CSV table of C-alpha atoms in Angstrom, one decimal:
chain,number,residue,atom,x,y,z
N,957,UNK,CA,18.6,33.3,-49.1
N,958,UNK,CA,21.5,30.9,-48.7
N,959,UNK,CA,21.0,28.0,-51.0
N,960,UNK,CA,22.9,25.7,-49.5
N,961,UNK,CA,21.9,25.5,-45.9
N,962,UNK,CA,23.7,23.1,-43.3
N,963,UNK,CA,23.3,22.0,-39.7
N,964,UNK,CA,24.2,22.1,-37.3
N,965,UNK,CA,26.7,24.7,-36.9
N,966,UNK,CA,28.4,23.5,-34.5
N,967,UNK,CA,29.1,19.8,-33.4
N,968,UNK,CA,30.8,18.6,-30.5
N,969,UNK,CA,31.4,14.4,-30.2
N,970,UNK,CA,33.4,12.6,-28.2
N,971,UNK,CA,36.6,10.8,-29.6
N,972,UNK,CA,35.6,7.7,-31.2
N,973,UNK,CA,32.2,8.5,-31.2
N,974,UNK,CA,29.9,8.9,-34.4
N,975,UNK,CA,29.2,12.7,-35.7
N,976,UNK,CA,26.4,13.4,-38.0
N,977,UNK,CA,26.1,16.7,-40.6
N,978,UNK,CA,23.6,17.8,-42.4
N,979,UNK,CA,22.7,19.7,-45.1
N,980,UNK,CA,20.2,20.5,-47.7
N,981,UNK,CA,19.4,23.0,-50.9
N,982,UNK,CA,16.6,24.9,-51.6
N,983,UNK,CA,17.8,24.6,-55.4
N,984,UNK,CA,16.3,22.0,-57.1
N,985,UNK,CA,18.9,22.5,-60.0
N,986,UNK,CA,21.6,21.8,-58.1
N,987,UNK,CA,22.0,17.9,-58.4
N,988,UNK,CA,25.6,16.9,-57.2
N,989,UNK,CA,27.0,17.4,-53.9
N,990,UNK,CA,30.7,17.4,-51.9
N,991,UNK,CA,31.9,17.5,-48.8
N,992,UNK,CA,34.6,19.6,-48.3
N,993,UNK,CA,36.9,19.9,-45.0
N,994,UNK,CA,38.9,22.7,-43.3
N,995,UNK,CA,41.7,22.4,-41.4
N,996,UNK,CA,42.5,25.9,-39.3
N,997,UNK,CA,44.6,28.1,-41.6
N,998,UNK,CA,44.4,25.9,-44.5
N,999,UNK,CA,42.5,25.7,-47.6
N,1000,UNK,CA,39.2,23.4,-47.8
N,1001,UNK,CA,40.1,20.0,-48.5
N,1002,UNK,CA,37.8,17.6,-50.3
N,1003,UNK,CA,36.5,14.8,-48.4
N,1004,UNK,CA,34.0,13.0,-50.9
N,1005,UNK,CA,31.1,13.5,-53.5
N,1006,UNK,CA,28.0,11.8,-54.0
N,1007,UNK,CA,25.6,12.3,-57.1
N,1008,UNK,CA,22.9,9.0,-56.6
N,1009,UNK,CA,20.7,8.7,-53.9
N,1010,UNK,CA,21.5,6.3,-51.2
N,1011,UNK,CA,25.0,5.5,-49.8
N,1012,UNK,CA,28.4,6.2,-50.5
N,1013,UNK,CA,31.3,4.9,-48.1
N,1014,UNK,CA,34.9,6.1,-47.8
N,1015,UNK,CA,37.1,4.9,-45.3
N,1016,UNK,CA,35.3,6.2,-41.8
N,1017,UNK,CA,32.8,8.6,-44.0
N,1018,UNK,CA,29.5,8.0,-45.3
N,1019,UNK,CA,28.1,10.3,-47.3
N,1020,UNK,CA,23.8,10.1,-47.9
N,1021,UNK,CA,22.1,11.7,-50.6
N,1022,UNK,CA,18.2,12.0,-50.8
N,1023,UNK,CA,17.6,13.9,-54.1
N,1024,UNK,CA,13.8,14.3,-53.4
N,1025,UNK,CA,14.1,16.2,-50.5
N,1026,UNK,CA,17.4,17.8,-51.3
N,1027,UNK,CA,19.0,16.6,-48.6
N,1028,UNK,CA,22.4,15.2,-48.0
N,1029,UNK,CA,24.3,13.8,-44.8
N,1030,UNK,CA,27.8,13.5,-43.3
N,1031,UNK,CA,28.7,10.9,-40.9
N,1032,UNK,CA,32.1,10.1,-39.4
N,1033,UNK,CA,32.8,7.1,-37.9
N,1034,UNK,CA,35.2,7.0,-34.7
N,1035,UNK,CA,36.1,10.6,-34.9
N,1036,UNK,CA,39.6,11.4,-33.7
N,1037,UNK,CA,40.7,14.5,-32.4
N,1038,UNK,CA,42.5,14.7,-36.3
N,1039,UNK,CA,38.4,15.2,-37.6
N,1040,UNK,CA,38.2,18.5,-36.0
N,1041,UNK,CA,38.1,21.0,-38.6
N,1042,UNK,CA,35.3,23.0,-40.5
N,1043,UNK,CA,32.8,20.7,-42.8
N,1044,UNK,CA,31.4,22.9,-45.7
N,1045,UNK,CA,28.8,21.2,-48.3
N,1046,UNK,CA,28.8,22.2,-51.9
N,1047,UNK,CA,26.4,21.4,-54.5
N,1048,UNK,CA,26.1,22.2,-58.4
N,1049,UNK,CA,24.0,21.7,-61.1
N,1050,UNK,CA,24.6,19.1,-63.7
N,1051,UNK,CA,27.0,19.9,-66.0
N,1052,UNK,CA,28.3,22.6,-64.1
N,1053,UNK,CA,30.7,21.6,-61.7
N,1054,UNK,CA,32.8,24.5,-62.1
N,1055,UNK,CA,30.1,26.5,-60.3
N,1056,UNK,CA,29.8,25.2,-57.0
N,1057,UNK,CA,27.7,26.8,-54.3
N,1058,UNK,CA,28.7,26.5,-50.7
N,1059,UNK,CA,26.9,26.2,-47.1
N,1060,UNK,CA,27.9,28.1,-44.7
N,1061,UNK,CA,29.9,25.2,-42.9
N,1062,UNK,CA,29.5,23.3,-39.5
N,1063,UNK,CA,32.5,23.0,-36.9
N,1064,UNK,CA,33.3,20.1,-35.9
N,1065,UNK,CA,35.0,19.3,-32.6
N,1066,UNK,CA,36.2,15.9,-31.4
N,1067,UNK,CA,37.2,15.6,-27.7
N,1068,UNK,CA,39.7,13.3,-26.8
J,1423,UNK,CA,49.1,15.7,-54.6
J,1424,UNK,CA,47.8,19.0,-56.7
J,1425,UNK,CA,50.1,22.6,-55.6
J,1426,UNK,CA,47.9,25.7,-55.8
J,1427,UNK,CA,50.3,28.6,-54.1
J,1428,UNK,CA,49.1,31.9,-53.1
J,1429,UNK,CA,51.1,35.2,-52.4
J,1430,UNK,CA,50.9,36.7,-50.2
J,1431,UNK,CA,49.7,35.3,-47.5
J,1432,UNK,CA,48.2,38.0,-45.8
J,1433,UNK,CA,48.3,41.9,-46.6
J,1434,UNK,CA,47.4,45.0,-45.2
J,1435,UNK,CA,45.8,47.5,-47.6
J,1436,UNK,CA,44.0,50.9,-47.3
J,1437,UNK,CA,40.8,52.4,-48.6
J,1438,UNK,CA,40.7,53.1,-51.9
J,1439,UNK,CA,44.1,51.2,-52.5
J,1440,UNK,CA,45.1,48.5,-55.7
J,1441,UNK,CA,45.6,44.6,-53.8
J,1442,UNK,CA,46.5,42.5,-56.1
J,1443,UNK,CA,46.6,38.7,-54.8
J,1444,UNK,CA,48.5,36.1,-57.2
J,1445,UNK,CA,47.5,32.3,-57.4
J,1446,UNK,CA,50.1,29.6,-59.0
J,1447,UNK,CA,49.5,26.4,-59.7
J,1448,UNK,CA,51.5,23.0,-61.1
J,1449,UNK,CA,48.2,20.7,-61.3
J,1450,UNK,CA,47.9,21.7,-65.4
J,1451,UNK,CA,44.3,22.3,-64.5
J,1452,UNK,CA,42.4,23.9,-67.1
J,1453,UNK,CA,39.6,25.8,-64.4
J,1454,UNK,CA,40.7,28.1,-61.7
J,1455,UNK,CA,38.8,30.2,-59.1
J,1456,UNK,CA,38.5,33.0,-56.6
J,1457,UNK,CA,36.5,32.4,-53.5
J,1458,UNK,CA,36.5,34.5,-50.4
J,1459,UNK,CA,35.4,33.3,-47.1
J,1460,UNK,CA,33.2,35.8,-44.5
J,1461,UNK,CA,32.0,33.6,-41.5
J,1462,UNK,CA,28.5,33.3,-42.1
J,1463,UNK,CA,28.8,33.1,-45.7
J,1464,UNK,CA,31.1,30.2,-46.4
J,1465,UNK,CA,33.3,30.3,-49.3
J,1466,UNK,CA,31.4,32.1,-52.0
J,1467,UNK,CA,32.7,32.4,-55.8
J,1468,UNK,CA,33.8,35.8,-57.4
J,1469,UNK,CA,35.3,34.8,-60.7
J,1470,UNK,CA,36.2,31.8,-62.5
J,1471,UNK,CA,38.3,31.2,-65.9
J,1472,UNK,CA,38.4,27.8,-67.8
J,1473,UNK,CA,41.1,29.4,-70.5
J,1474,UNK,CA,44.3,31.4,-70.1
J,1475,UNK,CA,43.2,35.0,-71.4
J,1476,UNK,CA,39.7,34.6,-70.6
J,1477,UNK,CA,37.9,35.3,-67.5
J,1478,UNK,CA,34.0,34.3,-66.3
J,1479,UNK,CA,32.4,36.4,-63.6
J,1480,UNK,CA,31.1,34.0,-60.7
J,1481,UNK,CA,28.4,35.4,-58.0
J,1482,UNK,CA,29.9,38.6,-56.3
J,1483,UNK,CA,32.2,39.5,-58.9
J,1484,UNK,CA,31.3,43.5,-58.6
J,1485,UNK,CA,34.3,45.5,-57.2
J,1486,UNK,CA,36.7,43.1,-58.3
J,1487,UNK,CA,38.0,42.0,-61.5
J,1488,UNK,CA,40.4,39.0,-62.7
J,1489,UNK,CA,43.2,38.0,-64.8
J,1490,UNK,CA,44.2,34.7,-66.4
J,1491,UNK,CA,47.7,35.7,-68.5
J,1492,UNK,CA,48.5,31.8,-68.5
J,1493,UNK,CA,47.1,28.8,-67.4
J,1494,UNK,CA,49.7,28.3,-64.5
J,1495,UNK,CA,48.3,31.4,-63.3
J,1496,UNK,CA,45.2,33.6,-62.1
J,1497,UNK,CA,45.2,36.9,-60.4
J,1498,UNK,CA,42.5,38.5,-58.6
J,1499,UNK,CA,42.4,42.7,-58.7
J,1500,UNK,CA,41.0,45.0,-56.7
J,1501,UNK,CA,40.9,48.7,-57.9
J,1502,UNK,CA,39.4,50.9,-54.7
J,1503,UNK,CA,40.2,48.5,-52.7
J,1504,UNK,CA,36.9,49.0,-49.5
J,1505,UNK,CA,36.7,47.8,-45.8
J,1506,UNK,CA,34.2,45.6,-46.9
J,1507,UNK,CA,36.6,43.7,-48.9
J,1508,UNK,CA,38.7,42.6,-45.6
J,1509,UNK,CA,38.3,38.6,-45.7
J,1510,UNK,CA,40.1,35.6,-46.6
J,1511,UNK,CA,40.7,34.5,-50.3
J,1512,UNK,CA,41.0,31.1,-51.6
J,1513,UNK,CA,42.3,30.6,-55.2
J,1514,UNK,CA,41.5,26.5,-56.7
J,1515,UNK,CA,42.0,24.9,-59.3
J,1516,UNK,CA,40.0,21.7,-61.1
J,1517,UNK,CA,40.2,19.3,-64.0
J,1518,UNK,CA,38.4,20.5,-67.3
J,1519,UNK,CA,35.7,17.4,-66.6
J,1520,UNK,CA,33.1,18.3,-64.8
J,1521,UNK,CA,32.2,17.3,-61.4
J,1522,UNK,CA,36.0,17.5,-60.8
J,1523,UNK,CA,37.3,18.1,-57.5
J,1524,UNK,CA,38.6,21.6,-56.5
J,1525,UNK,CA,42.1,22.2,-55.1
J,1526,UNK,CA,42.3,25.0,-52.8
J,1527,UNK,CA,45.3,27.1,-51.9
J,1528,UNK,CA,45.9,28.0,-48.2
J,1529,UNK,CA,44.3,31.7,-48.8
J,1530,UNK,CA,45.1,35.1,-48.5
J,1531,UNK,CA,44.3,36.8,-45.4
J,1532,UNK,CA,43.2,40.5,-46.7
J,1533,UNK,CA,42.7,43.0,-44.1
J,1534,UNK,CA,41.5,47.0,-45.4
J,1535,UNK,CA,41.7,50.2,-43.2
C-alpha cells in the first residue's frame, strides 16, 4: 500500500485561477512533509516544506498541514501556464529526512 | 544554485547486461540518493549514502547495488541488468541536517531489451 497517497491525479485550472492538491499518509511516523515539482524532462524541484500544523505561505503557494488526520494541502494562487508541471508530496519521519517517501504525484495543467 | 549532473542521459541496455549510471555533484553535500521513477509509483528510493565509501540500502534496493568512491560522487550498478529495470533515475543530493532539501539531477532515462 502506497503510504503516501495524493489527489487528485490530475488537475486542470484555468490560468490565474486557484488549484488545490492533496495529499495524505497512512504513516503515522512520518511527521514532516514537501512539496516537490516537476518540470517535463527535468528533475523534481522543491517547492516548500511544512512541519507544524496550520499554514505556511510562499510567494503564490500555501502549503496546509493537519498532523491529526495526516493530511496535507497544496494551493497555487493565480496559476500561470509556467505551474504546469507534476506536483509529488514527500513525507519523513522525524529525524530522518534523508528517507523521504513519495506519492505518486498529481499533474497539473494550467490553461491559458 | 546546487549542480547534481548525471551521465548519461539515457541508455540503451540488454538483458542480463552491466548499466552503470554515474551522478556528480558540486553542492559539497554530504547525503546523496538514487530514486527511480515508474508512473504510478512516483520516485521511490533504492540506495542512499551519507559518507564517501559507505553505502545504505533504501526501499527497493534488490538487483542493484551502489558506490560512493568520493563525496563528489555516487554511482548506481546494475549487474543482470532486467526489463523490469527500464525507468527513469534520479540521483540527489542534500545537506547533512536533517529535513534538508533534496537536489535532483535531470535523470537517466534507462531503457532494457
Amino acid at each position: 500500500q502506497q503510504k503516501v497517497q495524493q489527489s487528485p491525479e490530475s488537475l486542470s485550472v484555468p490560468e490565474g485561477g486557484m488549484a488545490s492538491l492533496n495529499c495524505t499518509s497512512s504513516d503515522r511516523n512520518f511527521q514532516y512533509f514537501w512539496w516537490y515539482r516537476q518540470h517535463s524532462g527535468e528533475g523534481p524541484k522543491a517547492l516548500m516544506s511544512i512541519f507544524s500544523d496550520g499554514d505556511k505561505k510562499e510567494g503564490r503557494f500555501t502549503a496546509h498541514l493537519n498532523k491529526a488526520s495526516l493530511h496535507v494541502s497544496l494551493h497555487i494562487r493565480d496559476s500561470q501556464p509556467s505551474d504546469s508541471a507534476l506536483y509529488f508530496c514527500a513525507a519523513s519521519e522525524q529525524g530522518m529526512g534523508y528517507k523521504l517517501t513519495f506519492g505518486t504525484g498529481t499533474s497539473l495543467l494550467v490553461d491559458p | 544554485e546546487a549542480a547534481v549532473t548525471q551521465s548519461p542521459r539515457s541508455k540503451v541496455a540488454v538483458t542480463g547486461g552491466k548499466v552503470t549510471l554515474s551522478c556528480h555533484q558540486t553542492n559539497n553535500h554530504d547525503y546523496m540518493y538514487w530514486y527511480r521513477q515508474d508512473t504510478g509509483h512516483g520516485l521511490r528510493l533504492i540506495h542512499y549514502s551519507y559518507v564517501a565509501d559507505s553505502t545504505e540500502k533504501g526501499d527497493i534496493p534488490d538487483g542493484y547495488k551502489a558506490s560512493r568512491p568520493s563525496q563528489e560522487n555516487f554511482s548506481l550498478i546494475l549487474e543482470l541488468a532486467s526489463l523490469s529495470q527500464t525507468a527513469v533515475y534520479f540521483c540527489a543530493s542534500s545537506d547533512a541536517y536533517s529535513n534538508e532539501r533534496l537536489f535532483f539531477g535531470h535523470g537517466t532515462k534507462l531503457s532494457v531489451l
